[in-house]
CSV table of C-alpha atoms and ligand atoms in Angstrom, one decimal:
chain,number,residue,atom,x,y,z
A,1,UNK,CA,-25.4,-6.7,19.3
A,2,UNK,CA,-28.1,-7.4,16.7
A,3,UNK,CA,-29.9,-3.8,17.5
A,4,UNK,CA,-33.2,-3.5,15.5
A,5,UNK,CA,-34.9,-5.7,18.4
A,6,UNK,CA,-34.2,-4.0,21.3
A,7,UNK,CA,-35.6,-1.0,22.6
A,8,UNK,CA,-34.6,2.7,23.3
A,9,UNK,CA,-32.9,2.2,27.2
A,10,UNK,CA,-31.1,-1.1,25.7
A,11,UNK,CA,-29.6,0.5,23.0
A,12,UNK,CA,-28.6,3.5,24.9
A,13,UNK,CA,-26.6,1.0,27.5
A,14,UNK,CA,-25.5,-1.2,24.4
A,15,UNK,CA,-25.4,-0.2,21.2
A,16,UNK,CA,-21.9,0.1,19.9
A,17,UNK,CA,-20.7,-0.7,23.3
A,18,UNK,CA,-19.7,-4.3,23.4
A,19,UNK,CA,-17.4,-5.1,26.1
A,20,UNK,CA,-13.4,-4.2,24.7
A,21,UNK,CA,-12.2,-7.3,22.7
A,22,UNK,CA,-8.9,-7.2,24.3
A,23,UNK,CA,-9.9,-6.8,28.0
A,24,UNK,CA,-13.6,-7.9,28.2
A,25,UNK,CA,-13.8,-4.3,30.0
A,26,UNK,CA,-17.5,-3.7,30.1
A,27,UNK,CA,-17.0,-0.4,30.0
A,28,UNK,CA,-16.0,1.1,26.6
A,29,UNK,CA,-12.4,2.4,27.5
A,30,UNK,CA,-11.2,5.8,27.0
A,31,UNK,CA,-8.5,5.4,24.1
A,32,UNK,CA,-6.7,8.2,24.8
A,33,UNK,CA,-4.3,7.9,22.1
A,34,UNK,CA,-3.6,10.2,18.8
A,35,UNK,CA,-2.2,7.7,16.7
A,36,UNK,CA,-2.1,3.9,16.2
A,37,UNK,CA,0.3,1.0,15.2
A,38,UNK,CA,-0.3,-0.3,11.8
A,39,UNK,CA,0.9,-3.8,11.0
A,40,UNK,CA,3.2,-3.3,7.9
A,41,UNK,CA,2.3,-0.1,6.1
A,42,UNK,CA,-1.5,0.3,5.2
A,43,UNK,CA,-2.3,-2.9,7.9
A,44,UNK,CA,-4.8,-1.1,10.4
A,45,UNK,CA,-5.8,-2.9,13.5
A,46,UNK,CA,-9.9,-2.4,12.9
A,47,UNK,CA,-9.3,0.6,11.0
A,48,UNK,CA,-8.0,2.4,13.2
A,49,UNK,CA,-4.9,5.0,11.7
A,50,UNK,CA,-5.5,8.8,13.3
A,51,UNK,CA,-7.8,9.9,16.1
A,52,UNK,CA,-9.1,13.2,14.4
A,53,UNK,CA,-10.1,10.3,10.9
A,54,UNK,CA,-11.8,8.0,13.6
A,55,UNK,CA,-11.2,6.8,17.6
A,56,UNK,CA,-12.8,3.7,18.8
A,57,UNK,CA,-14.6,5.8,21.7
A,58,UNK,CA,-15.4,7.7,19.4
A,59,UNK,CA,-16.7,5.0,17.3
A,60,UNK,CA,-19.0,3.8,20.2
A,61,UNK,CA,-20.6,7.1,20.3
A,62,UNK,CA,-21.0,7.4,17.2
A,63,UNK,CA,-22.7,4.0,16.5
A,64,UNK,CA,-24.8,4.5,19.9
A,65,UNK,CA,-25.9,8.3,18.7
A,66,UNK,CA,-26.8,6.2,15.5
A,67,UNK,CA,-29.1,3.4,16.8
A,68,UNK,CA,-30.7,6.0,19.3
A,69,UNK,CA,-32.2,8.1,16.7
A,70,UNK,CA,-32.6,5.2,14.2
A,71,UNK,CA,-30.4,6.6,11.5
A,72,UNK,CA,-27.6,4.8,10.5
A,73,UNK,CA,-24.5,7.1,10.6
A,74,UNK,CA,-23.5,9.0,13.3
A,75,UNK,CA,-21.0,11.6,13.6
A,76,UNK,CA,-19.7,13.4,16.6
A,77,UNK,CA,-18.1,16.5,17.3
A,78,UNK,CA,-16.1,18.9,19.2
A,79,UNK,CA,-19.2,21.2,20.1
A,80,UNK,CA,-22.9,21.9,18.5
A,81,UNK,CA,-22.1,24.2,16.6
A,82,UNK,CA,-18.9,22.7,15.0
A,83,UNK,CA,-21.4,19.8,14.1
A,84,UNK,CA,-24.0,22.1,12.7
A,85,UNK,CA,-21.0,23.9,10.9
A,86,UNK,CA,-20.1,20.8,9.2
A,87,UNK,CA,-23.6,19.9,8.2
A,88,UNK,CA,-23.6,23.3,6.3
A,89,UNK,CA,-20.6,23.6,4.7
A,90,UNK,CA,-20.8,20.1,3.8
A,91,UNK,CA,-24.5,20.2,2.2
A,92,UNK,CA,-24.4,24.1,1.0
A,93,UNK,CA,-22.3,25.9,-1.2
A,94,UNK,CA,-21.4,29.7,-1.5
A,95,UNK,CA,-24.8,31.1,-3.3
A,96,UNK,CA,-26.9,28.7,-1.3
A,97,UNK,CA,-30.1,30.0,0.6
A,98,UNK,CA,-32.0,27.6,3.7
A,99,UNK,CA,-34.8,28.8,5.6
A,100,UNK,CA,-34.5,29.1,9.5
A,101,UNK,CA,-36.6,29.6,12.5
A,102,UNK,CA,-36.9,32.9,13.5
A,103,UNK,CA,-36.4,31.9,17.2
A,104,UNK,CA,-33.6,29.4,16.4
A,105,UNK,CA,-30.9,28.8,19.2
A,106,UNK,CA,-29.0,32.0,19.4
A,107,UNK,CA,-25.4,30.4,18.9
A,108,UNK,CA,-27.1,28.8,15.4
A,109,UNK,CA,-28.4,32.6,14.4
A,110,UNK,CA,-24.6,34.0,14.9
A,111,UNK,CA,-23.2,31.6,12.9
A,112,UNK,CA,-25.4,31.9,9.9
A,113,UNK,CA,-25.7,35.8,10.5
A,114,UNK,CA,-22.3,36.2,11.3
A,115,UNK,CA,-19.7,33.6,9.6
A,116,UNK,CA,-21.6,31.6,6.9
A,117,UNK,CA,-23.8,35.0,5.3
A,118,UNK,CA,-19.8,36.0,4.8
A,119,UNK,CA,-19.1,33.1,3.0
A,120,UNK,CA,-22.0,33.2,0.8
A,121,UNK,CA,-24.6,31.4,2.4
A,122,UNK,CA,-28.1,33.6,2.4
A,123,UNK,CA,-30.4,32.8,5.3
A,124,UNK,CA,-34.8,33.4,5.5
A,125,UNK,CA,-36.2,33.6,9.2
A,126,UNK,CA,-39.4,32.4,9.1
A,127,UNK,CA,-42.0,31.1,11.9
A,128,UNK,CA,-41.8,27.2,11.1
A,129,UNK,CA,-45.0,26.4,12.8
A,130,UNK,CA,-46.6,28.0,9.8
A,131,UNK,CA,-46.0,26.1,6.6
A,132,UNK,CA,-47.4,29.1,4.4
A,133,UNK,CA,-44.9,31.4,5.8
A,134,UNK,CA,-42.1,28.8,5.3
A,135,UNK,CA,-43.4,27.5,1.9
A,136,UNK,CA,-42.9,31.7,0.9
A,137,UNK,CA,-39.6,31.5,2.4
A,138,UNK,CA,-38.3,29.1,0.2
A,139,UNK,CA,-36.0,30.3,-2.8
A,140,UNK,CA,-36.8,27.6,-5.5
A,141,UNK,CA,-33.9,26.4,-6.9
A,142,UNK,CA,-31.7,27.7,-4.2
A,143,UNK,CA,-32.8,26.7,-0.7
A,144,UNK,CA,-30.5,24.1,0.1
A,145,UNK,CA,-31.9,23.4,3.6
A,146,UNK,CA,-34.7,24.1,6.1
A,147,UNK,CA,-33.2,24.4,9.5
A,148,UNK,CA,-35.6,23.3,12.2
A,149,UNK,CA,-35.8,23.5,16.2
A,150,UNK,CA,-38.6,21.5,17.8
A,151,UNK,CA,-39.0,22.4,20.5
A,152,UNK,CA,-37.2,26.1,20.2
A,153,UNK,CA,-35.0,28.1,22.5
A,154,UNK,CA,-36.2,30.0,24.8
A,155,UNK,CA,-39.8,30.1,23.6
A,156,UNK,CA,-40.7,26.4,22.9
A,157,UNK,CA,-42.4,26.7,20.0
A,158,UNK,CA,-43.5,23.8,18.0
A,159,UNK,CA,-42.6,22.8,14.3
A,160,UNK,CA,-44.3,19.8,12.6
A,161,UNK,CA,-41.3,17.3,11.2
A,162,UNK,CA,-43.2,15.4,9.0
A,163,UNK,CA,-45.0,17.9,7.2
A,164,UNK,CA,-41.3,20.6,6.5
A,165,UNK,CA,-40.4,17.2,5.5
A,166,UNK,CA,-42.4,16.7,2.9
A,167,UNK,CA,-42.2,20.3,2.6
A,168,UNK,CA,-37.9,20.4,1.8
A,169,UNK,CA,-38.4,17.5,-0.4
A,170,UNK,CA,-40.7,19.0,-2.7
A,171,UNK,CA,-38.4,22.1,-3.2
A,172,UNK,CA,-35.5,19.5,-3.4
A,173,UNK,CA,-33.8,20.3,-0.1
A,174,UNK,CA,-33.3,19.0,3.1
A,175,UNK,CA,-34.8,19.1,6.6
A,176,UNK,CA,-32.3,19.5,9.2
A,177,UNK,CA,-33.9,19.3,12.5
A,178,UNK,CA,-32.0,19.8,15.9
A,179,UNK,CA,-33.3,17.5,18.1
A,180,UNK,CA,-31.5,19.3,21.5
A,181,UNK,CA,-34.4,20.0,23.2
A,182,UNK,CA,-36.2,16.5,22.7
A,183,UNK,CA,-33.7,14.1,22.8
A,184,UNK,CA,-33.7,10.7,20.9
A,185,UNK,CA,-36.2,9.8,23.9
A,186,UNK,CA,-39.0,11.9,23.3
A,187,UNK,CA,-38.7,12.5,19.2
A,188,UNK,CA,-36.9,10.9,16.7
A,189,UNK,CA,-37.1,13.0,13.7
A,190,UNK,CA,-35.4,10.9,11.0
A,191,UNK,CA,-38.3,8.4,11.4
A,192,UNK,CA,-40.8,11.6,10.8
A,193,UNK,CA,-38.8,12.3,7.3
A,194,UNK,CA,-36.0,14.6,8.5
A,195,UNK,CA,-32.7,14.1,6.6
A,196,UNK,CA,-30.5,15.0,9.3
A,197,UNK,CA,-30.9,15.3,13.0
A,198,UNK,CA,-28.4,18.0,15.2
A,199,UNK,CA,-27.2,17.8,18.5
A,200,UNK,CA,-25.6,19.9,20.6
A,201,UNK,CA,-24.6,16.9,23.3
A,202,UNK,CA,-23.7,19.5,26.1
A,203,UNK,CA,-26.9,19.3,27.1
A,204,UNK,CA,-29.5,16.5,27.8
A,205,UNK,CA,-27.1,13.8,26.3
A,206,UNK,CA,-24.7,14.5,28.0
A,207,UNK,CA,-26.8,15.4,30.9
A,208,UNK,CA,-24.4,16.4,33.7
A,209,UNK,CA,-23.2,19.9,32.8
A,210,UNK,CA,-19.6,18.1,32.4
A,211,UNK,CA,-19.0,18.4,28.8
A,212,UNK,CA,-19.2,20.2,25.4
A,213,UNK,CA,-20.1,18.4,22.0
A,214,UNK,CA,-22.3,18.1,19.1
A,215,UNK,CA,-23.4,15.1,16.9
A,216,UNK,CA,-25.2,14.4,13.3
A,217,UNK,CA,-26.9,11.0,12.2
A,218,UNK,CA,-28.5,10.8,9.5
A,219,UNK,CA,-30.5,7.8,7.7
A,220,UNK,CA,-28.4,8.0,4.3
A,221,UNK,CA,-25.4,6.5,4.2
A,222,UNK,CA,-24.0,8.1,1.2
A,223,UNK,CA,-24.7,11.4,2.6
A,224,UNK,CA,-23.2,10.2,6.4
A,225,UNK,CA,-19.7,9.5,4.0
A,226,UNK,CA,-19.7,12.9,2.5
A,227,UNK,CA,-20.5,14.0,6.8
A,228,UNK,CA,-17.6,12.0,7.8
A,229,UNK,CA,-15.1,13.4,4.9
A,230,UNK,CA,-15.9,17.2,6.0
A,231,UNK,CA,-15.6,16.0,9.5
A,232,UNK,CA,-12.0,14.4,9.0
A,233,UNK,CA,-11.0,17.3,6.6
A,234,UNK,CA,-12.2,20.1,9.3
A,235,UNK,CA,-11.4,18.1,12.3
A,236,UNK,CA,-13.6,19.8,15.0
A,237,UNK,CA,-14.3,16.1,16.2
A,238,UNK,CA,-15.1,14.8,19.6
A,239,UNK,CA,-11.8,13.8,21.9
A,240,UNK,CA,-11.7,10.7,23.9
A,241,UNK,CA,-12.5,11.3,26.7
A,242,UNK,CA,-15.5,13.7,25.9
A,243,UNK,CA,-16.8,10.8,24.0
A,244,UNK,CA,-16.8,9.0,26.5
A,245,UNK,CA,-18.8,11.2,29.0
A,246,UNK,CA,-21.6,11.9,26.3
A,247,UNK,CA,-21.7,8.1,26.2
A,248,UNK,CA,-21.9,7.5,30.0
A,249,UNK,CA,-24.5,10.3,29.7
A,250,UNK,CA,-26.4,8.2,27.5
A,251,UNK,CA,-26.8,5.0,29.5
A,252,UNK,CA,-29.5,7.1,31.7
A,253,UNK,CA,-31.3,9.2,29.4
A,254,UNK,CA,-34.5,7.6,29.3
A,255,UNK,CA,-34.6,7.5,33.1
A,256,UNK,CA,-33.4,11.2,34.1
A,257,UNK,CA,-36.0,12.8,30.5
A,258,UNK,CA,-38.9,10.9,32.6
A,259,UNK,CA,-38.0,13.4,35.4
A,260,UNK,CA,-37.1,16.0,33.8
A,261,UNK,CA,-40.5,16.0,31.9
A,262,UNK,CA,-41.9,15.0,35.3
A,263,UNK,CA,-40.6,17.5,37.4
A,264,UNK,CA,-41.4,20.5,34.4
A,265,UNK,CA,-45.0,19.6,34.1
A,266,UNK,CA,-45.3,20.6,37.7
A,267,UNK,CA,-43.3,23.9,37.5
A,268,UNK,CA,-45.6,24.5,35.3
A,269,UNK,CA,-48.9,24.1,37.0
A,270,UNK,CA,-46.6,26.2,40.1
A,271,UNK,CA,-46.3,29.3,37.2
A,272,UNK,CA,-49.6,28.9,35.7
A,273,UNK,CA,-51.3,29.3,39.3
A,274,UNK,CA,-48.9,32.7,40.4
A,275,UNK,CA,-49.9,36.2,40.1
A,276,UNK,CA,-46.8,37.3,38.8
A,277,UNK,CA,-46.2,35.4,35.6
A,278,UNK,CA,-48.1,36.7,32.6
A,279,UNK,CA,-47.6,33.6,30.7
A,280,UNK,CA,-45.8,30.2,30.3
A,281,UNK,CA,-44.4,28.8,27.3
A,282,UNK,CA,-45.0,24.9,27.1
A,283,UNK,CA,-45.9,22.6,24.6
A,284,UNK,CA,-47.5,20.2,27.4
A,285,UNK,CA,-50.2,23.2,27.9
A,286,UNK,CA,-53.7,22.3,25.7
A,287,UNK,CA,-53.7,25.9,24.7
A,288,UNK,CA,-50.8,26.0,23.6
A,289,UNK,CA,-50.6,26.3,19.7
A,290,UNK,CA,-48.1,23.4,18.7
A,291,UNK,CA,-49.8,21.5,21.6
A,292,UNK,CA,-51.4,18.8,19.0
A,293,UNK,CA,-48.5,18.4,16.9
A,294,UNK,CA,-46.2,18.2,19.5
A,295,UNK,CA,-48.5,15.3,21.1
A,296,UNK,CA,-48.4,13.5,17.6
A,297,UNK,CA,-44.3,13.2,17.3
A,298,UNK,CA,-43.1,13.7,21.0
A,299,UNK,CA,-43.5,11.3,23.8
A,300,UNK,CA,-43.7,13.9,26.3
A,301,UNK,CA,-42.9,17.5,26.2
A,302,UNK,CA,-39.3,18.0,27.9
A,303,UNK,CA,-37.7,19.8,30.9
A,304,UNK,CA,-37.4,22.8,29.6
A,305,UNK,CA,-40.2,25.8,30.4
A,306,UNK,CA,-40.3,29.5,29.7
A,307,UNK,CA,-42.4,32.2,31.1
A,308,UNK,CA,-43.0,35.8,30.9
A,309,UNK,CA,-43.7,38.4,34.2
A,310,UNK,CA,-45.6,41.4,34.8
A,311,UNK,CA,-42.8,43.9,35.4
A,312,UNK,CA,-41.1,43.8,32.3
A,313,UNK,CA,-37.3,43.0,32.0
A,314,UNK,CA,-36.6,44.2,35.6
A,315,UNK,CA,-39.0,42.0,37.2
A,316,UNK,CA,-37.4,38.9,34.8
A,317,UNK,CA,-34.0,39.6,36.1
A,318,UNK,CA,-34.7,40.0,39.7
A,319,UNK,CA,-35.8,36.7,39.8
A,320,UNK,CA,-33.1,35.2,37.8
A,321,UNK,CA,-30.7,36.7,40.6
A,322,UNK,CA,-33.0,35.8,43.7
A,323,UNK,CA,-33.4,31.8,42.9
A,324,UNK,CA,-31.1,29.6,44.9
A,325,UNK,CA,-31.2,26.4,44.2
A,326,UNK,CA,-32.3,26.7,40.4
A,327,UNK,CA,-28.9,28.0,39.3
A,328,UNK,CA,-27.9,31.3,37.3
A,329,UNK,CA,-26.6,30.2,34.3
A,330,UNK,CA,-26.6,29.9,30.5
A,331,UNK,CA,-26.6,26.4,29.1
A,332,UNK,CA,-29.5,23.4,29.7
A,333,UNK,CA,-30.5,19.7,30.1
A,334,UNK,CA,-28.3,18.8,33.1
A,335,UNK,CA,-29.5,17.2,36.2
A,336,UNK,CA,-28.9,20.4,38.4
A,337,UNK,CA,-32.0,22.8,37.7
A,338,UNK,CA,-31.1,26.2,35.7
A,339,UNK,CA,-32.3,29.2,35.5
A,340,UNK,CA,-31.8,32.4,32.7
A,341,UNK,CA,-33.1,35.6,31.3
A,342,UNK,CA,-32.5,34.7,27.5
A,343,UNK,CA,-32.6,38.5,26.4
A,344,UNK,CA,-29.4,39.3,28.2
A,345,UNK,CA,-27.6,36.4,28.3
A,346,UNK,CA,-28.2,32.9,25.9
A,347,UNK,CA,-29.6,35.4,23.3
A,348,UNK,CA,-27.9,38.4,23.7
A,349,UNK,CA,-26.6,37.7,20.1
A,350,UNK,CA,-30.3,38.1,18.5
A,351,UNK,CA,-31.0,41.7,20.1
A,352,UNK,CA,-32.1,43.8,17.0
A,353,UNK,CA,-32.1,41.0,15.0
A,354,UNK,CA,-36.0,39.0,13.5
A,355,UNK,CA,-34.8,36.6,16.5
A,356,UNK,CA,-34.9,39.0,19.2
A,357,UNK,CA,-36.6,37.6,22.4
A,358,UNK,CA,-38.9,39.0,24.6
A,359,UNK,CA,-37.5,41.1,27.9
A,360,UNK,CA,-39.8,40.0,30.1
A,361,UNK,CA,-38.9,36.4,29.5
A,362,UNK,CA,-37.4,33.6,31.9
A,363,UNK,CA,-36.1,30.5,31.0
A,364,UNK,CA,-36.2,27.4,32.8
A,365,UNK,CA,-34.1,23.9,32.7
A,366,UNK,CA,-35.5,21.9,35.2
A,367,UNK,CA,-33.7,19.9,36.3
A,368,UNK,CA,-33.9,16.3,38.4
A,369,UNK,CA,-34.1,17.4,41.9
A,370,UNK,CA,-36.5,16.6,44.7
A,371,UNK,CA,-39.8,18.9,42.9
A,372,UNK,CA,-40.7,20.2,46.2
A,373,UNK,CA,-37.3,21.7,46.6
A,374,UNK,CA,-37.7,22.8,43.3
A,375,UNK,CA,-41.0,24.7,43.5
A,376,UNK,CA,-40.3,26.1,46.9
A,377,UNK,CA,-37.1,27.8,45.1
A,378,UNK,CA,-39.5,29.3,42.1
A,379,UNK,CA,-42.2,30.6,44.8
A,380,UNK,CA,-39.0,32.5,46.7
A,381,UNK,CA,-37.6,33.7,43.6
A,382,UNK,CA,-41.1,35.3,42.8
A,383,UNK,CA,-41.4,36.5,45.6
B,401,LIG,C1,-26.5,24.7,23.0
B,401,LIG,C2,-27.3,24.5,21.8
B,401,LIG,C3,-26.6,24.5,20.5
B,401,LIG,C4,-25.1,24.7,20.4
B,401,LIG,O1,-24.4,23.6,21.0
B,401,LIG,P1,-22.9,23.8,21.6
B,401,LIG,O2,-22.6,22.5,22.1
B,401,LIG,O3,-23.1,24.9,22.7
B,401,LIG,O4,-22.0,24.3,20.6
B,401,LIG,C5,-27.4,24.3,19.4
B,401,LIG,N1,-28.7,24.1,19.4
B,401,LIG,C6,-29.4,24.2,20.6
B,401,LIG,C7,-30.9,24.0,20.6
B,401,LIG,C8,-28.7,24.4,21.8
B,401,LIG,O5,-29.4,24.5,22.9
């Protein structure tokens, strides 16, 4: 399929999905298989050898993931954080230094507070929706990366790509952003200047609370070979069959972020109007700070919402445990709404840490329910 012509929902239905050459199935097959046939020694059928080195659902992923975020290499993996794992050790040596958010994903702060600051990586938190504080952040010489979330877990905020771009590139290192929150439907980072754009799949990707994996694409396709040698030499790839559930994920994307984004902008005028939330957390919201910038490079501003209550971290839990139908659990982006107190569960990790998160705080992934059903649940919960 010639892909540069057609537009985001086609290319998540078709790119690197044409129907099987040997069946005409339409459906890219699950090729659960380790190894494959060569013809004579060295002869691969398509290139084909070893599933960890490559997989052609796999493959389809990977090329799909590619053409949705308009890069041209991507690279699936086992989880998130194995991706983001590779990314590092791939682009950072021992010695190394990057700048990260100081509300980054909690499961990101472990592993460069707790396995890559052992193997010689050091690590800034800084608040990337001020460039001054990031620019001061920056060890010249030896930042290797600057590590973005936008939008940020649990509290949403808002980095501008373009300008940490221009920002990494001046210091001579790159801008890795992870693009979970957003999706490929609502931002596309490389586009903005990013070098490399992170996914943890589990979540809006995939979109069905079904299955774990992570992804990299990137526009540069001698850095997407040095991706793919770390990726075949530490192995954490994507299997078969959880390939191929991130790709049926994909085919609907557009259509479920609409409702998603739908669905949240109306929790959110719920909370705004209720006397027992102190505050919600939403880039949609004109007062919010990243509001502008994240009206410039999103298309809309995403399912997920936070809010904080009067009543402190007992309040926040009570209604984590009353809601029904807005279910208590960690994780995000899947049809079925989700609720969390970050402090004691997703970001448990951070407490005492620059990354620790309010206790008062709820988090939200709303999900694509019927919104009365949804707000109803919220107005119980609160009581
Ligand atoms: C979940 C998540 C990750 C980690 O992904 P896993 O698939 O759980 O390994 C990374 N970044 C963000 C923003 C996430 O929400």
């Amino acid at each position: 399929m010639s892909e540069q012509h057609h537009g985001f929902e086609t290319l998540a239905i078709h790119a690197g999905q044409d129907p099987d050459p040997s069946t005409g199935a339409v459906v890219t097959p699950i090729y659960q298989v380790s190894t494959f046939k060569q013809d004579g020694v060295g002869g691969l059928r398509g290139g084909y050898e070893y599933s960890r080195s490559a997989n052609p659902t796999r493959t389809a992923l990977e090329e799909c993931l590619a053409a949705l975020e308009s890069g041209r290499r991507g690279l699936a993996f086992a989880s998130g954080l194995a991706a983001e794992d590779c990314l590092l050790r791939t682009v950072c040596r021992p010695g190394d230094h990057v700048v990260i958010p100081n509300d980054a994903y909690g499961g990101t702060f472990r592993l460069f507070a707790k396995v890559l600051e052992r193997w010689g990586l050091a690590w800034t938190a800084a608040p990337l929706g001020d460039l001054d504080a990031v620019r001061a952040a920056i060890r010249p010489g030896s930042t290797r990366v600057i590590w973005c979330e936008t939008p940020t877990n649990p509290l949403l905020g808002i980095a501008d790509i373009a300008a940490l771009a221009q920002l990494a590139h001046e210091h001579g290192a790159l801008l890795a952003v992870d693009n979970t929150f957003a999706s490929p439907y609502l931002q596309q980072p490389l586009t903005l200047g990013a070098d490399v754009v992170v996914h943890s799949t589990t979540k809006y990707l995939g979109g069905h609370s079904d299955v774990v994996g992570g992804a990299l694409v990137v526009s540069d396709p001698e850095l997407g070979d040095r991706l793919g040698f770390h990726q075949n030499a530490m192995g954490a790839v994507a299997g078969p069959f959880d390939a191929w559930l991130v790709l049926r994920g994909l085919k609907t994307l557009a259509v479920r972020m609409d409702r998603h984004c739908r669905n949240a902008e109306r929790v959110v005028e719920m909370l705004l109007g209720h006397p027992k939330v102190a505050q919600v957390l939403y880039p949609g919201l004109p007062d919010h700070p990243g509001h502008e910038v994240a009206a410039k490079q999103m298309r809309a501003f995403g399912g997920m919402v936070s809010f904080r209550v009067h009543g402190g971290e007992e309040a926040a839990v009570e209604i984590c445990n009353r809601a029904r139908l807005f279910t208590l659990a960690e994780s995000l982006g899947g049809v079925e709404s989700l609720i969390e107190h970050p402090g004691r569960m997703t970001h448990a990790s951070a407490a005492g840490s620059p990354l620790e998160v309010p206790s008062d705080l709820v988090r939200l992934s709303v999900g694509i329910e019927t919104v009365e059903d949804l707000l109803a649940d919220l107005a119980q919960a609160l009581g």
